[in-house]
Amino acid sequence: AKAAGRNNYQFFTERMNLAAARHFELESSLRGALAREEFALYFQPIMCTETRRPRALEVLLRWRRDGALVGPDEFIPILEESGMIMEVGEWVIRSACVQAMQWQREGLEVVPLAINLSARQFTHQGLVDSIRAIVDETGIAPGLVEFEITETALMQHGGQTLEILRQINAIGMCLSIDDFGTGYSSLAYLKRFPVRKIKIDRAFVRELEASTEDRAIVAAVMALANSLQLSVVAEGVETEGQYALLRSFGCQYAQGYLFARPLPAEQVASLLAG
Ligand code: C2E
Ligand code: CA
Ligand code: CA
Ligand code: CA
C-alpha cells in the first residue's frame, strides 16, 4: 500500500509539473500573440425566440496557435493572471467595433455585439477611457455594443465597480449578467447594478427536458426577471425541445448550437443578410 501511495504521489507531481510547464509555455507564447496577430473574433447569434432571427451577436475570442484554434477557457485565465487581459480585452472591443462598422458599410443590418469582460477589466478606470476612445475612432453607435459580466465577477467587487458600470451605461452601452445561477447572488442584489439582461447558464438548460428541478429553477428565474423588468437569454440551447420549453416560459432570447455555432466574420455576413 505504501509503494502504491508513493507511485500515486509521483504520478501526481509529474502531472503537476506537466501542467506547470504547459502553463509557462502558453504564457510565453501569449505574450507575443497580439503582435503576431494570432487572435481572432468569432460570433455566435443570440436569437429572438419570437422571430427566430438574430437579435445580437456574442463576440468570442479565439487564438490561432501553430495552425490550431485554441479556445478561451484555456488561455483567458492566463491572460487574467498576467494582466495581459487589459490589452487583449481592449483589442477585442476595438476589433469588434471595427467589424461592426465594416458590416454596416457592406449594407448589412447590424445587430448589437455582446462583448465579454473579465473582472480585472471592469475594476480598472482605464476601461471607460478606452471605450470612449474606441467609440470616437470607429464611429460606432454605442447602442450596438453590450457587455457581459459574470455573476461571480460582479459579486467580488464593490463600490468602484458600480461606478465604472454606471459610466459605461451612461455612454449608452447595456450590461448583461453572464452565467446566471452559478454564483451566489440574488437577483434583488444584482438590481443595484445598471443591468438590462441576464443570461441563464447552460447548466440549467442542458437537462431542461428531463429535469423537473431545472424547469422549476428556470421558471422561477423568469418570474423574478419579469418582475424586475430584466430580459432573459438562455445559453447552450441545443434541442428543439429545450427551445419550445424556454418559449413556453416566456424567455425572450436563446443562444446555442441549435441555431448556430460561433462563426468567423465571413460566415456572419450571410446570416445577417439572409
Ligand atoms: P461564455 O461567455 O459563457 O460563452 C459561451 C460559451 O458557450 C462559448 O464558449 C460558446 O462557444 C459556448 N456555447 C455556445 N452555445 C453552446 C451550446 O449550445 N452548447 C455548448 N456545449 N456550448 C455552447 P467559448 O467560445 O469556448 O468561450 C468560453 C468562455 O470564454 C466564455 O464563456 C467567456 O467566459 C470566455 N470568453 C470568450 N471570449 C472572451 C473575451 O473576449 N473576453 C473575456 N474576458 N472572456 C471571453
Ligand atoms: Ca458570455
Ligand atoms: Ca455564459
Ligand atoms: Ca460560461
Tab-separated table of C-alpha atoms and ligand atoms in Angstrom:
chain	number	residue	atom	x	y	z
A	1	ALA	CA	0.000	0.000	0.000
A	2	LYS	CA	2.912	2.254	0.827
A	3	ALA	CA	4.559	1.656	-2.553
A	4	ALA	CA	1.286	2.321	-4.319
A	5	GLY	CA	0.915	5.546	-2.361
A	6	ARG	CA	4.323	6.727	-3.453
A	7	ASN	CA	3.534	5.865	-7.050
A	8	ASN	CA	0.369	7.881	-6.862
A	9	TYR	CA	2.309	10.756	-5.440
A	10	GLN	CA	4.933	10.527	-8.184
A	11	PHE	CA	2.212	10.358	-10.786
A	12	PHE	CA	0.574	13.396	-9.235
A	13	THR	CA	3.758	15.508	-9.168
A	14	GLU	CA	4.579	14.532	-12.736
A	15	ARG	CA	1.146	15.669	-13.800
A	16	MET	CA	1.600	18.892	-11.833
A	17	ASN	CA	4.951	19.566	-13.494
A	18	LEU	CA	3.424	18.890	-16.864
A	19	ALA	CA	0.585	21.309	-16.167
A	20	ALA	CA	3.024	23.947	-14.913
A	21	ALA	CA	5.213	23.507	-17.977
A	22	ARG	CA	2.226	23.832	-20.295
A	23	HIS	CA	1.065	26.913	-18.411
A	24	PHE	CA	4.513	28.508	-18.720
A	25	GLU	CA	4.728	27.670	-22.407
A	26	LEU	CA	1.263	29.098	-23.071
A	27	GLU	CA	2.037	32.262	-21.149
A	28	SER	CA	5.217	32.983	-23.059
A	29	SER	CA	3.631	32.412	-26.458
A	30	LEU	CA	0.613	34.517	-25.425
A	31	ARG	CA	2.974	37.435	-24.767
A	32	GLY	CA	3.607	37.829	-28.477
A	33	ALA	CA	0.239	36.669	-29.786
A	34	LEU	CA	-1.258	40.139	-30.196
A	35	ALA	CA	1.743	41.430	-32.147
A	36	ARG	CA	1.737	38.292	-34.331
A	37	GLU	CA	-1.993	38.865	-34.999
A	38	GLU	CA	-2.901	35.405	-33.779
A	39	PHE	CA	-6.153	36.421	-32.100
A	40	ALA	CA	-9.425	36.249	-33.976
A	41	LEU	CA	-13.030	37.005	-33.149
A	42	TYR	CA	-15.853	34.523	-33.619
A	43	PHE	CA	-19.503	35.500	-33.407
A	44	GLN	CA	-22.470	33.491	-32.175
A	45	PRO	CA	-26.013	34.733	-32.774
A	46	ILE	CA	-28.369	35.331	-29.882
A	47	MET	CA	-31.829	34.670	-31.302
A	48	CYS	CA	-35.099	36.360	-30.544
A	49	THR	CA	-37.348	33.428	-29.541
A	50	GLU	CA	-40.388	35.019	-31.138
A	51	THR	CA	-38.909	35.539	-34.606
A	52	ARG	CA	-36.036	33.022	-34.506
A	53	ARG	CA	-33.859	35.725	-36.051
A	54	PRO	CA	-30.501	37.020	-34.699
A	55	ARG	CA	-31.086	39.784	-32.190
A	56	ALA	CA	-27.427	40.185	-31.131
A	57	LEU	CA	-24.044	38.517	-31.676
A	58	GLU	CA	-21.843	37.341	-28.823
A	59	VAL	CA	-18.179	38.046	-29.507
A	60	LEU	CA	-15.961	35.070	-28.613
A	61	LEU	CA	-12.179	35.241	-28.653
A	62	ARG	CA	-10.065	32.596	-30.388
A	63	TRP	CA	-6.311	32.070	-30.587
A	64	ARG	CA	-4.729	30.653	-33.734
A	65	ARG	CA	-1.650	28.911	-32.496
A	66	ASP	CA	0.527	26.796	-34.820
A	67	GLY	CA	-2.432	26.190	-37.088
A	68	ALA	CA	-4.763	25.082	-34.272
A	69	LEU	CA	-7.619	27.094	-32.835
A	70	VAL	CA	-7.304	27.377	-29.050
A	71	GLY	CA	-10.477	28.101	-27.053
A	72	PRO	CA	-10.677	30.857	-24.437
A	73	ASP	CA	-11.149	28.551	-21.455
A	74	GLU	CA	-7.514	27.547	-21.921
A	75	PHE	CA	-5.971	30.985	-22.201
A	76	ILE	CA	-8.289	33.624	-20.661
A	77	PRO	CA	-7.251	32.605	-17.109
A	78	ILE	CA	-3.582	33.099	-18.093
A	79	LEU	CA	-4.346	36.494	-19.630
A	80	GLU	CA	-6.141	37.454	-16.413
A	81	GLU	CA	-3.388	36.325	-14.042
A	82	SER	CA	-0.654	38.022	-16.036
A	83	GLY	CA	-2.589	41.257	-16.549
A	84	MET	CA	-2.411	40.830	-20.338
A	85	ILE	CA	-6.224	40.776	-20.355
A	86	MET	CA	-6.254	44.603	-20.285
A	87	GLU	CA	-4.504	44.894	-23.628
A	88	VAL	CA	-6.151	41.884	-25.250
A	89	GLY	CA	-9.558	42.922	-23.897
A	90	GLU	CA	-9.154	46.345	-25.446
A	91	TRP	CA	-8.172	44.694	-28.724
A	92	VAL	CA	-11.385	42.640	-28.563
A	93	ILE	CA	-13.575	45.722	-28.075
A	94	ARG	CA	-11.834	47.699	-30.826
A	95	SER	CA	-11.817	44.811	-33.330
A	96	ALA	CA	-15.486	44.029	-32.669
A	97	CYS	CA	-16.420	47.669	-33.314
A	98	VAL	CA	-14.283	47.823	-36.457
A	99	GLN	CA	-16.019	44.653	-37.689
A	100	ALA	CA	-19.495	46.047	-36.984
A	101	MET	CA	-18.688	49.208	-38.941
A	102	GLN	CA	-17.357	47.060	-41.787
A	103	TRP	CA	-20.635	45.098	-41.936
A	104	GLN	CA	-22.532	48.364	-41.861
A	105	ARG	CA	-20.536	49.675	-44.826
A	106	GLU	CA	-21.369	46.460	-46.675
A	107	GLY	CA	-25.029	47.358	-46.233
A	108	LEU	CA	-25.818	44.620	-43.706
A	109	GLU	CA	-28.290	45.122	-40.930
A	110	VAL	CA	-26.004	45.024	-37.915
A	111	VAL	CA	-27.300	43.771	-34.560
A	112	PRO	CA	-25.701	44.654	-31.208
A	113	LEU	CA	-22.438	42.918	-30.311
A	114	ALA	CA	-22.223	41.364	-26.846
A	115	ILE	CA	-18.625	41.523	-25.612
A	116	ASN	CA	-17.352	39.572	-22.590
A	117	LEU	CA	-15.495	41.488	-19.887
A	118	SER	CA	-13.224	39.995	-17.237
A	119	ALA	CA	-13.390	41.206	-13.654
A	120	ARG	CA	-9.895	42.662	-13.975
A	121	GLN	CA	-11.060	44.864	-16.844
A	122	PHE	CA	-14.048	46.485	-15.219
A	123	THR	CA	-12.285	47.281	-11.983
A	124	HIS	CA	-9.920	49.471	-13.947
A	125	GLN	CA	-10.857	53.080	-14.733
A	126	GLY	CA	-8.820	52.896	-17.952
A	127	LEU	CA	-11.580	50.737	-19.410
A	128	VAL	CA	-14.040	53.628	-19.643
A	129	ASP	CA	-11.425	55.851	-21.306
A	130	SER	CA	-10.553	53.207	-23.850
A	131	ILE	CA	-14.234	52.559	-24.632
A	132	ARG	CA	-14.730	56.289	-25.236
A	133	ALA	CA	-11.655	56.401	-27.472
A	134	ILE	CA	-12.876	53.383	-29.467
A	135	VAL	CA	-16.297	54.993	-29.983
A	136	ASP	CA	-14.581	58.159	-31.269
A	137	GLU	CA	-12.172	56.271	-33.527
A	138	THR	CA	-14.633	53.876	-35.101
A	139	GLY	CA	-17.797	55.984	-35.044
A	140	ILE	CA	-19.822	53.051	-33.740
A	141	ALA	CA	-23.262	53.770	-32.264
A	142	PRO	CA	-22.951	52.941	-28.537
A	143	GLY	CA	-26.283	51.098	-28.760
A	144	LEU	CA	-24.535	48.476	-30.895
A	145	VAL	CA	-22.267	47.444	-28.018
A	146	GLU	CA	-23.281	45.434	-24.959
A	147	PHE	CA	-21.090	43.915	-22.287
A	148	GLU	CA	-21.408	40.599	-20.476
A	149	ILE	CA	-20.068	40.256	-16.962
A	150	THR	CA	-20.277	37.040	-14.972
A	151	GLU	CA	-22.296	36.950	-11.820
A	152	THR	CA	-19.250	35.757	-9.862
A	153	ALA	CA	-17.056	38.598	-11.129
A	154	LEU	CA	-19.662	41.158	-10.120
A	155	MET	CA	-20.013	39.780	-6.613
A	156	GLN	CA	-16.270	40.008	-5.986
A	157	HIS	CA	-16.090	43.724	-6.467
A	158	GLY	CA	-17.508	46.678	-4.692
A	159	GLY	CA	-18.028	50.395	-4.967
A	160	GLN	CA	-15.626	51.239	-7.761
A	161	THR	CA	-17.134	48.567	-9.983
A	162	LEU	CA	-20.571	50.081	-9.648
A	163	GLU	CA	-19.190	53.485	-10.629
A	164	ILE	CA	-17.431	52.094	-13.727
A	165	LEU	CA	-20.519	50.154	-14.807
A	166	ARG	CA	-22.599	53.313	-14.414
A	167	GLN	CA	-20.180	55.210	-16.640
A	168	ILE	CA	-20.353	52.508	-19.311
A	169	ASN	CA	-24.130	52.642	-19.062
A	170	ALA	CA	-24.043	56.420	-19.425
A	171	ILE	CA	-22.107	56.035	-22.704
A	172	GLY	CA	-25.210	54.163	-23.908
A	173	MET	CA	-23.997	50.573	-23.657
A	174	CYS	CA	-26.086	47.889	-21.909
A	175	LEU	CA	-24.850	45.311	-19.437
A	176	SER	CA	-25.833	41.659	-19.043
A	177	ILE	CA	-25.150	39.239	-16.228
A	178	ASP	CA	-23.454	36.154	-17.648
A	179	ASP	CA	-23.606	32.563	-16.339
A	180	PHE	CA	-26.526	33.454	-14.097
A	181	GLY	CA	-27.333	30.867	-11.450
A	182	THR	CA	-23.793	29.557	-10.999
A	183	GLY	CA	-22.778	32.130	-8.377
A	184	TYR	CA	-24.282	33.072	-5.071
A	185	SER	CA	-26.079	36.295	-5.777
A	186	SER	CA	-29.718	37.183	-5.700
A	187	LEU	CA	-31.474	38.988	-8.493
A	188	ALA	CA	-32.603	41.601	-5.999
A	189	TYR	CA	-28.965	42.402	-5.212
A	190	LEU	CA	-28.000	42.457	-8.872
A	191	LYS	CA	-30.678	45.069	-9.441
A	192	ARG	CA	-28.284	47.574	-7.839
A	193	PHE	CA	-26.171	47.333	-10.965
A	194	PRO	CA	-27.312	49.013	-14.193
A	195	VAL	CA	-28.165	45.683	-15.796
A	196	ARG	CA	-30.666	45.055	-18.582
A	197	LYS	CA	-30.385	41.317	-19.243
A	198	ILE	CA	-29.447	38.090	-17.554
A	199	LYS	CA	-28.079	35.011	-19.252
A	200	ILE	CA	-29.188	31.755	-17.666
A	201	ASP	CA	-26.227	29.418	-17.534
A	202	ARG	CA	-26.091	26.418	-19.828
A	203	ALA	CA	-26.101	24.139	-16.774
A	204	PHE	CA	-29.828	24.806	-16.265
A	205	VAL	CA	-30.716	24.426	-19.935
A	206	ARG	CA	-28.896	21.154	-20.558
A	207	GLU	CA	-31.413	18.906	-18.790
A	208	LEU	CA	-34.454	21.101	-19.102
A	209	GLU	CA	-36.450	18.353	-20.799
A	210	ALA	CA	-35.625	15.644	-18.257
A	211	SER	CA	-35.342	17.581	-15.010
A	212	THR	CA	-38.371	18.997	-13.210
A	213	GLU	CA	-35.999	20.825	-10.847
A	214	ASP	CA	-34.259	22.640	-13.703
A	215	ARG	CA	-37.651	23.564	-15.175
A	216	ALA	CA	-38.702	24.963	-11.795
A	217	ILE	CA	-35.460	26.960	-11.499
A	218	VAL	CA	-35.771	28.444	-14.970
A	219	ALA	CA	-39.460	29.277	-14.396
A	220	ALA	CA	-38.596	30.977	-11.087
A	221	VAL	CA	-35.758	32.996	-12.659
A	222	MET	CA	-38.135	34.043	-15.456
A	223	ALA	CA	-40.786	35.193	-12.982
A	224	LEU	CA	-38.318	37.222	-10.934
A	225	ALA	CA	-36.643	38.676	-14.021
A	226	ASN	CA	-40.038	39.740	-15.370
A	227	SER	CA	-40.948	41.465	-12.150
A	228	LEU	CA	-37.621	43.317	-12.213
A	229	GLN	CA	-38.026	44.100	-15.934
A	230	LEU	CA	-34.927	42.241	-16.998
A	231	SER	CA	-34.777	40.311	-20.277
A	232	VAL	CA	-33.560	36.748	-20.186
A	233	VAL	CA	-31.220	34.930	-22.560
A	234	ALA	CA	-30.932	31.142	-22.303
A	235	GLU	CA	-27.463	29.811	-23.119
A	236	GLY	CA	-26.489	26.475	-24.602
A	237	VAL	CA	-29.780	25.680	-26.346
A	238	GLU	CA	-29.113	22.543	-28.361
A	239	THR	CA	-32.519	20.934	-28.964
A	240	GLU	CA	-35.941	21.927	-30.290
A	241	GLY	CA	-37.395	20.542	-27.056
A	242	GLN	CA	-35.347	22.937	-24.919
A	243	TYR	CA	-36.256	25.792	-27.233
A	244	ALA	CA	-40.004	25.004	-27.026
A	245	LEU	CA	-39.874	24.861	-23.218
A	246	LEU	CA	-37.977	28.157	-22.996
A	247	ARG	CA	-40.526	29.798	-25.281
A	248	SER	CA	-43.336	28.479	-23.111
A	249	PHE	CA	-41.622	30.067	-20.080
A	250	GLY	CA	-41.574	33.415	-21.901
A	251	CYS	CA	-37.786	33.540	-22.313
A	252	GLN	CA	-37.086	36.302	-24.838
A	253	TYR	CA	-33.710	35.217	-26.226
A	254	ALA	CA	-31.873	31.976	-26.866
A	255	GLN	CA	-28.345	31.111	-27.917
A	256	GLY	CA	-26.820	27.764	-28.750
A	257	TYR	CA	-25.751	25.159	-31.254
A	258	LEU	CA	-29.403	24.615	-32.262
A	259	PHE	CA	-29.231	27.930	-34.106
A	260	ALA	CA	-25.537	28.358	-34.863
A	261	ARG	CA	-22.064	27.666	-33.525
A	262	PRO	CA	-19.682	30.594	-33.058
A	263	LEU	CA	-18.769	31.647	-36.609
A	264	PRO	CA	-15.928	33.588	-38.241
A	265	ALA	CA	-16.870	37.040	-39.557
A	266	GLU	CA	-17.250	35.944	-43.203
A	267	GLN	CA	-19.989	33.491	-42.270
A	268	VAL	CA	-21.843	36.001	-40.117
A	269	ALA	CA	-22.352	38.279	-43.111
A	270	SER	CA	-24.630	35.745	-44.807
A	271	LEU	CA	-26.517	35.219	-41.548
A	272	LEU	CA	-27.213	38.942	-41.243
A	273	ALA	CA	-28.131	39.238	-44.904
A	274	GLY	CA	-30.370	36.183	-45.043
B	1	C2E	P1	-19.417	32.329	-22.071
B	1	C2E	O1	-19.384	33.801	-22.048
B	1	C2E	O2	-20.383	31.645	-21.165
B	1	C2E	O3	-19.667	31.937	-23.609
B	1	C2E	C1	-20.485	30.878	-24.035
B	1	C2E	C2	-19.660	29.648	-24.342
B	1	C2E	O4	-20.558	28.568	-24.606
B	1	C2E	C3	-18.799	29.797	-25.587
B	1	C2E	O5	-17.628	29.030	-25.388
B	1	C2E	C4	-19.681	29.143	-26.665
B	1	C2E	O6	-18.937	28.663	-27.761
B	1	C2E	C5	-20.296	28.013	-25.877
B	1	C2E	N1	-21.579	27.578	-26.430
B	1	C2E	C6	-22.475	28.315	-27.116
B	1	C2E	N2	-23.562	27.587	-27.440
B	1	C2E	C7	-23.360	26.354	-26.933
B	1	C2E	C8	-24.151	25.125	-26.946
B	1	C2E	O7	-25.251	25.058	-27.470
B	1	C2E	N3	-23.605	24.049	-26.306
B	1	C2E	C9	-22.379	24.099	-25.707
B	1	C2E	N4	-21.927	22.983	-25.116
B	1	C2E	N5	-21.623	25.232	-25.676
B	1	C2E	C10	-22.108	26.347	-26.280
B	1	C2E	P2	-16.188	29.615	-25.742
B	1	C2E	O8	-16.247	30.402	-27.013
B	1	C2E	O9	-15.227	28.468	-25.660
B	1	C2E	O10	-15.898	30.645	-24.575
B	1	C2E	C11	-15.708	30.195	-23.261
B	1	C2E	C12	-15.651	31.353	-22.289
B	1	C2E	O11	-14.502	32.169	-22.506
B	1	C2E	C13	-16.839	32.297	-22.427
B	1	C2E	O12	-17.953	31.737	-21.766
B	1	C2E	C14	-16.296	33.550	-21.769
B	1	C2E	O13	-16.431	33.471	-20.376
B	1	C2E	C15	-14.826	33.485	-22.125
B	1	C2E	N6	-14.533	34.416	-23.231
B	1	C2E	C16	-14.700	34.268	-24.558
B	1	C2E	N7	-14.302	35.356	-25.242
B	1	C2E	C17	-13.882	36.258	-24.311
B	1	C2E	C18	-13.353	37.610	-24.361
B	1	C2E	O14	-13.217	38.220	-25.431
B	1	C2E	N8	-13.028	38.207	-23.180
B	1	C2E	C19	-13.211	37.561	-21.989
B	1	C2E	N9	-12.878	38.217	-20.864
B	1	C2E	N10	-13.707	36.316	-21.886
B	1	C2E	C20	-14.042	35.667	-23.038
B	2	CA	CA	-20.675	35.448	-22.320
B	3	CA	CA	-22.258	32.435	-20.339
B	4	CA	CA	-19.555	30.346	-19.202
